[in-house]
Amino acid sequence: MNNIIEIKNLTKSYGEVKAVQDVSFTVREGEMFAFLGVNGAGKSTTINIMCTTLAKDSGKIFIDGTDIDNDALSVKNKIGVVFQSSVLDRALTVKDNLEHRASLYGITGEAFKQRLDELSDTFDFKDLLGRTLGKLSGGQKRRIDIARALIHKPKILILDEPTTGLDPQTRKLIWDTVNDMRKKENMTVFLTTHYMEEAAEADYVVIIDSGRIVAKGTPLELKNTYTDDYITLYNADEEAVKKLSPNYSAVKNGYRITVPNTESATSLIVNNREAFIDYEITKGKMDDVFLAVTGKNLTGGDSK
């Protein structure tokens, strides 16, 4: 699998504030990549430089093999961005917003009609085409924001906290649609999010803090490295649990024992089979990973 994004030793400062400090990572074509950090960590600065809307101080960025310093226009044509705040014109209709955006890429006439039909079917907004953006709900606007970013069939879709504030049903619709398009078109998704269950579904995760990368790996690798495993015993006697391990806590309908890893959990169970009648083993969560490597909470939704 080829690297569609390559960032090498990226640096950007605002006066004495070092927003991005010697950041390097790669993103493989077709994967979902999660870029995590609290507000001010350097995520938006990195994204703006990738999109060629902000000048870097030093370092190199290649988008689909193209050096952004040599051909910014080509890079822009390969990227679609859904920003945290909508950039749609509230006074224009859905169709007019999308038609204006399409025209910037030379998509007009019959080509635009065909693309509009595809996207309105995919994101289920055919009945909204004649409405102005100011009359749409938050979830409806978000679907149009994503359609706008996809109007020119980019190779990379950047989603900057795309589902913040949306109801669970709308979030599910958006993710089901994006994931379906990603698989069908081998589109790369570059995600920032405060919802840890979204980050847990990524193929690869990079965590940035104070402008520096502090951890990276698959969600499983990060959980194995930075969190404990847990054994939950249901309908168990506390004295019996206490004999198994001093590292336990009460939970609904039972007790939870903290163990360093799955191997330790297996050993504890095998050596004390009579105590394990109704139980389950779970790994740490992505918010545990984030807290372990940054000392900060990145909250949003449920965690996995």
Short mmCIF file of C-alpha atoms in Angstrom, two decimals:
data_model
loop_
_atom_site.label_atom_id
_atom_site.label_comp_id
_atom_site.label_asym_id
_atom_site.label_seq_id
_atom_site.Cartn_x
_atom_site.Cartn_y
_atom_site.Cartn_z
CA MET A 1 0.00 0.00 0.00
CA ASN A 2 1.42 3.38 -1.05
CA ASN A 3 1.82 6.40 1.20
CA ILE A 4 -0.55 9.09 -0.05
CA ILE A 5 0.56 11.63 2.58
CA GLU A 6 4.17 12.05 3.71
CA ILE A 7 5.12 14.71 6.24
CA LYS A 8 8.78 15.13 7.12
CA ASN A 9 10.16 17.33 9.92
CA LEU A 10 7.32 19.85 9.69
CA THR A 11 7.80 22.99 11.77
CA LYS A 12 5.63 26.07 12.22
CA SER A 13 5.84 28.87 14.79
CA TYR A 14 3.79 31.97 15.52
CA GLY A 15 6.32 34.27 17.09
CA GLU A 16 7.53 32.49 20.21
CA VAL A 17 4.71 29.92 20.07
CA LYS A 18 5.90 26.67 18.48
CA ALA A 19 2.66 25.32 17.01
CA VAL A 20 4.24 22.34 15.21
CA GLN A 21 7.64 20.99 16.19
CA ASP A 22 9.51 18.59 13.90
CA VAL A 23 6.44 16.50 13.06
CA SER A 24 6.85 13.49 10.77
CA PHE A 25 4.32 10.82 9.79
CA THR A 26 2.86 9.02 6.79
CA VAL A 27 -0.67 8.07 5.79
CA ARG A 28 -1.33 5.05 3.57
CA GLU A 29 -3.64 5.25 0.60
CA GLY A 30 -7.18 4.08 1.35
CA GLU A 31 -6.86 3.99 5.14
CA MET A 32 -8.68 5.91 7.82
CA PHE A 33 -6.10 7.90 9.75
CA ALA A 34 -6.89 9.59 13.07
CA PHE A 35 -4.95 12.68 14.15
CA LEU A 36 -5.71 13.36 17.81
CA GLY A 37 -4.93 16.24 20.15
CA VAL A 38 -6.60 18.78 22.39
CA ASN A 39 -7.39 22.23 21.01
CA GLY A 40 -4.12 24.06 20.40
CA ALA A 41 -2.07 20.88 20.05
CA GLY A 42 -1.13 21.61 16.42
CA LYS A 43 -3.76 19.67 14.47
CA SER A 44 -5.34 22.57 12.60
CA THR A 45 -1.98 24.13 11.83
CA THR A 46 -0.80 20.86 10.28
CA ILE A 47 -3.99 20.50 8.25
CA ASN A 48 -3.85 24.09 6.99
CA ILE A 49 -0.28 23.58 5.81
CA MET A 50 -1.26 20.33 4.09
CA CYS A 51 -4.06 22.19 2.30
CA THR A 52 -1.56 24.91 1.23
CA THR A 53 -3.56 27.65 2.98
CA LEU A 54 -0.77 28.26 5.52
CA ALA A 55 2.96 28.57 4.92
CA LYS A 56 5.28 26.28 6.89
CA ASP A 57 8.59 27.34 8.40
CA SER A 58 10.43 24.19 7.39
CA GLY A 59 9.98 20.54 6.49
CA LYS A 60 8.49 18.75 3.49
CA ILE A 61 4.98 17.57 2.64
CA PHE A 62 4.11 15.26 -0.24
CA ILE A 63 0.47 14.66 -1.21
CA ASP A 64 0.04 11.66 -3.53
CA GLY A 65 3.69 12.03 -4.51
CA THR A 66 3.44 15.77 -5.20
CA ASP A 67 5.60 18.23 -3.25
CA ILE A 68 3.21 20.97 -2.06
CA ASP A 69 5.98 23.53 -2.60
CA ASN A 70 6.12 22.70 -6.31
CA ASP A 71 2.47 22.30 -7.31
CA ALA A 72 -0.04 23.66 -4.80
CA LEU A 73 -2.91 23.63 -7.33
CA SER A 74 -2.50 19.92 -7.99
CA VAL A 75 -2.49 19.24 -4.26
CA LYS A 76 -5.70 21.24 -3.72
CA ASN A 77 -7.44 19.19 -6.41
CA LYS A 78 -6.58 15.97 -4.56
CA ILE A 79 -7.97 17.09 -1.19
CA GLY A 80 -11.50 17.71 0.08
CA VAL A 81 -11.94 19.30 3.49
CA VAL A 82 -14.84 19.33 5.95
CA PHE A 83 -14.01 22.04 8.45
CA GLN A 84 -15.18 22.19 12.07
CA SER A 85 -17.50 25.07 11.19
CA SER A 86 -19.58 25.04 8.04
CA VAL A 87 -18.27 27.18 5.16
CA LEU A 88 -21.54 27.02 3.22
CA ASP A 89 -23.43 30.21 2.34
CA ARG A 90 -26.57 30.32 4.50
CA ALA A 91 -28.39 32.58 2.03
CA LEU A 92 -27.96 30.22 -0.95
CA THR A 93 -29.84 26.99 -1.66
CA VAL A 94 -28.16 23.62 -1.29
CA LYS A 95 -27.95 23.27 -5.07
CA ASP A 96 -26.49 26.78 -5.54
CA ASN A 97 -23.86 26.14 -2.84
CA LEU A 98 -22.74 22.93 -4.49
CA GLU A 99 -22.90 24.35 -8.01
CA HIS A 100 -20.68 27.26 -7.01
CA ARG A 101 -18.16 24.91 -5.42
CA ALA A 102 -18.18 22.58 -8.43
CA SER A 103 -17.52 25.45 -10.82
CA LEU A 104 -14.21 26.15 -9.05
CA TYR A 105 -13.06 22.75 -10.29
CA GLY A 106 -14.45 23.21 -13.79
CA ILE A 107 -17.42 20.91 -13.11
CA THR A 108 -20.37 22.50 -14.92
CA GLY A 109 -23.40 21.64 -17.02
CA GLU A 110 -24.20 17.97 -17.41
CA ALA A 111 -21.13 16.91 -15.43
CA PHE A 112 -22.37 18.89 -12.43
CA LYS A 113 -25.90 17.49 -12.72
CA GLN A 114 -24.54 13.95 -12.74
CA ARG A 115 -22.29 14.57 -9.73
CA LEU A 116 -25.11 16.30 -7.86
CA ASP A 117 -27.40 13.32 -8.50
CA GLU A 118 -24.72 10.94 -7.19
CA LEU A 119 -24.07 12.89 -4.00
CA SER A 120 -27.70 13.69 -3.25
CA ASP A 121 -28.52 9.99 -3.57
CA THR A 122 -25.54 8.96 -1.44
CA PHE A 123 -26.21 11.45 1.35
CA ASP A 124 -30.00 11.46 0.97
CA PHE A 125 -30.65 15.17 0.38
CA LYS A 126 -32.53 15.29 -2.92
CA ASP A 127 -35.51 16.84 -1.15
CA LEU A 128 -33.29 19.61 0.26
CA LEU A 129 -31.78 20.93 -2.99
CA GLY A 130 -34.11 23.94 -3.20
CA ARG A 131 -33.82 24.95 0.46
CA THR A 132 -31.50 27.65 1.71
CA LEU A 133 -28.81 26.53 4.14
CA GLY A 134 -30.20 28.76 6.88
CA LYS A 135 -33.32 26.60 7.05
CA LEU A 136 -31.52 23.27 7.52
CA SER A 137 -30.82 21.37 10.73
CA GLY A 138 -27.28 20.80 11.94
CA GLY A 139 -27.25 17.22 10.66
CA GLN A 140 -28.58 18.25 7.25
CA LYS A 141 -25.95 20.98 6.92
CA ARG A 142 -23.22 18.49 7.81
CA ARG A 143 -24.28 16.17 5.00
CA ILE A 144 -24.08 19.08 2.57
CA ASP A 145 -20.66 20.08 3.97
CA ILE A 146 -19.36 16.60 3.21
CA ALA A 147 -20.95 16.58 -0.25
CA ARG A 148 -19.23 19.92 -0.93
CA ALA A 149 -15.86 18.42 0.03
CA LEU A 150 -16.47 15.44 -2.27
CA ILE A 151 -17.82 17.33 -5.27
CA HIS A 152 -14.55 16.96 -7.24
CA LYS A 153 -13.89 13.32 -6.23
CA PRO A 154 -10.77 13.98 -4.13
CA LYS A 155 -8.33 11.22 -3.26
CA ILE A 156 -8.13 12.47 0.34
CA LEU A 157 -11.05 13.55 2.53
CA ILE A 158 -10.04 15.57 5.58
CA LEU A 159 -12.69 15.50 8.30
CA ASP A 160 -11.98 18.02 11.05
CA GLU A 161 -14.29 17.02 13.92
CA PRO A 162 -17.09 16.28 11.45
CA THR A 163 -19.74 14.92 13.83
CA THR A 164 -19.39 17.17 16.88
CA GLY A 165 -22.82 18.06 18.23
CA LEU A 166 -24.74 15.71 15.93
CA ASP A 167 -27.31 13.20 17.13
CA PRO A 168 -26.28 9.51 17.09
CA GLN A 169 -28.51 8.66 14.13
CA THR A 170 -26.99 11.38 11.93
CA ARG A 171 -23.48 10.46 13.03
CA LYS A 172 -24.12 6.83 12.04
CA LEU A 173 -25.53 7.85 8.64
CA ILE A 174 -22.49 10.01 7.92
CA TRP A 175 -19.99 7.36 8.96
CA ASP A 176 -21.77 4.55 7.13
CA THR A 177 -21.75 6.64 3.95
CA VAL A 178 -18.14 7.82 4.26
CA ASN A 179 -16.88 4.31 5.01
CA ASP A 180 -18.81 2.89 2.07
CA MET A 181 -17.29 5.50 -0.27
CA ARG A 182 -13.84 4.90 1.16
CA LYS A 183 -14.02 1.19 0.40
CA LYS A 184 -15.53 1.60 -3.07
CA GLU A 185 -13.21 4.38 -4.23
CA ASN A 186 -10.11 3.64 -2.14
CA MET A 187 -10.43 7.14 -0.69
CA THR A 188 -8.17 8.11 2.19
CA VAL A 189 -9.84 9.66 5.25
CA PHE A 190 -7.81 11.96 7.50
CA LEU A 191 -9.79 12.46 10.70
CA THR A 192 -9.59 14.68 13.75
CA THR A 193 -12.20 13.96 16.39
CA HIS A 194 -13.10 14.22 20.08
CA TYR A 195 -15.20 11.05 19.84
CA MET A 196 -12.97 8.24 20.95
CA GLU A 197 -15.16 5.53 19.42
CA GLU A 198 -14.47 7.13 16.03
CA ALA A 199 -10.72 7.12 16.64
CA ALA A 200 -10.92 3.48 17.74
CA GLU A 201 -12.17 2.56 14.25
CA ALA A 202 -9.14 4.12 12.52
CA ASP A 203 -6.47 2.04 10.83
CA TYR A 204 -3.72 4.17 12.34
CA VAL A 205 -3.58 6.89 15.01
CA VAL A 206 -1.15 9.72 15.68
CA ILE A 207 -1.44 11.71 18.91
CA ILE A 208 0.01 15.22 18.98
CA ASP A 209 0.54 17.35 22.08
CA SER A 210 2.05 20.84 22.27
CA GLY A 211 3.12 20.56 18.64
CA ARG A 212 4.96 17.25 19.01
CA ILE A 213 3.97 13.67 18.24
CA VAL A 214 3.78 11.79 21.53
CA ALA A 215 2.40 8.43 20.36
CA LYS A 216 1.47 6.61 17.16
CA GLY A 217 0.32 3.16 16.11
CA THR A 218 -2.81 1.15 15.43
CA PRO A 219 -5.53 1.42 18.11
CA LEU A 220 -4.64 -2.09 19.29
CA GLU A 221 -0.93 -1.30 19.49
CA LEU A 222 -1.63 1.86 21.48
CA LYS A 223 -3.96 0.06 23.88
CA ASN A 224 -1.43 -2.72 24.42
CA THR A 225 1.35 -0.20 25.07
CA TYR A 226 -0.37 2.42 27.20
CA THR A 227 -3.31 0.79 28.98
CA ASP A 228 -4.08 -2.17 31.22
CA ASP A 229 -6.54 -4.98 30.57
CA TYR A 230 -9.54 -5.66 32.80
CA ILE A 231 -11.32 -8.78 33.99
CA THR A 232 -14.89 -8.20 35.12
CA LEU A 233 -16.38 -10.90 37.37
CA TYR A 234 -20.16 -10.84 37.64
CA ASN A 235 -22.15 -11.89 40.71
CA ALA A 236 -18.87 -12.57 42.50
CA ASP A 237 -18.06 -12.49 46.20
CA GLU A 238 -15.83 -9.56 47.14
CA GLU A 239 -13.67 -11.62 49.49
CA ALA A 240 -13.00 -14.12 46.72
CA VAL A 241 -12.09 -11.29 44.33
CA LYS A 242 -9.79 -9.75 46.93
CA LYS A 243 -7.85 -13.03 47.16
CA LEU A 244 -7.33 -12.97 43.38
CA SER A 245 -5.88 -9.45 43.27
CA PRO A 246 -5.70 -6.29 45.37
CA ASN A 247 -6.17 -4.26 42.17
CA TYR A 248 -9.95 -4.43 41.93
CA SER A 249 -12.92 -2.09 42.04
CA ALA A 250 -16.66 -2.50 42.32
CA VAL A 251 -18.75 -2.18 39.15
CA LYS A 252 -22.41 -2.81 38.41
CA ASN A 253 -23.25 -6.46 39.20
CA GLY A 254 -19.66 -7.38 40.07
CA TYR A 255 -16.01 -6.43 40.40
CA ARG A 256 -13.31 -5.40 37.95
CA ILE A 257 -9.70 -6.57 38.31
CA THR A 258 -6.91 -4.60 36.63
CA VAL A 259 -4.15 -6.66 34.99
CA PRO A 260 -1.10 -5.54 32.96
CA ASN A 261 -2.03 -7.44 29.79
CA THR A 262 -4.04 -10.29 28.31
CA GLU A 263 -1.35 -12.82 29.13
CA SER A 264 -1.63 -11.94 32.83
CA ALA A 265 -5.41 -12.21 32.63
CA THR A 266 -5.18 -15.67 31.08
CA SER A 267 -2.73 -16.84 33.74
CA LEU A 268 -4.97 -15.58 36.55
CA ILE A 269 -7.99 -17.36 35.10
CA VAL A 270 -6.21 -20.66 34.42
CA ASN A 271 -4.80 -20.79 37.94
CA ASN A 272 -8.10 -19.93 39.63
CA ARG A 273 -10.73 -21.57 37.45
CA GLU A 274 -13.21 -22.07 40.26
CA ALA A 275 -13.51 -18.29 40.73
CA PHE A 276 -14.26 -17.52 37.10
CA ILE A 277 -17.82 -18.59 36.41
CA ASP A 278 -19.27 -15.48 34.77
CA TYR A 279 -16.63 -13.01 33.53
CA GLU A 280 -15.25 -11.06 30.59
CA ILE A 281 -11.85 -9.63 29.59
CA THR A 282 -11.65 -6.17 28.05
CA LYS A 283 -8.81 -3.95 26.91
CA GLY A 284 -8.27 -0.36 27.92
CA LYS A 285 -10.01 2.37 25.94
CA MET A 286 -8.68 4.99 23.59
CA ASP A 287 -9.39 7.75 26.08
CA ASP A 288 -7.16 5.83 28.54
CA VAL A 289 -4.43 5.87 25.89
CA PHE A 290 -4.82 9.61 25.31
CA LEU A 291 -4.72 10.36 29.05
CA ALA A 292 -1.67 8.14 29.53
CA VAL A 293 0.42 9.82 26.82
CA THR A 294 -0.69 13.46 27.25
CA GLY A 295 -1.94 13.70 30.82
CA LYS A 296 -5.10 15.31 29.39
CA ASN A 297 -8.63 14.18 28.63
CA LEU A 298 -9.97 14.16 25.10
CA THR A 299 -13.65 13.56 25.63
CA GLY A 300 -16.60 13.00 23.36
CA GLY A 301 -19.13 10.19 23.17
CA ASP A 302 -18.42 6.68 24.36
CA SER A 303 -14.93 5.20 24.23
CA LYS A 304 -13.61 1.96 22.82
#
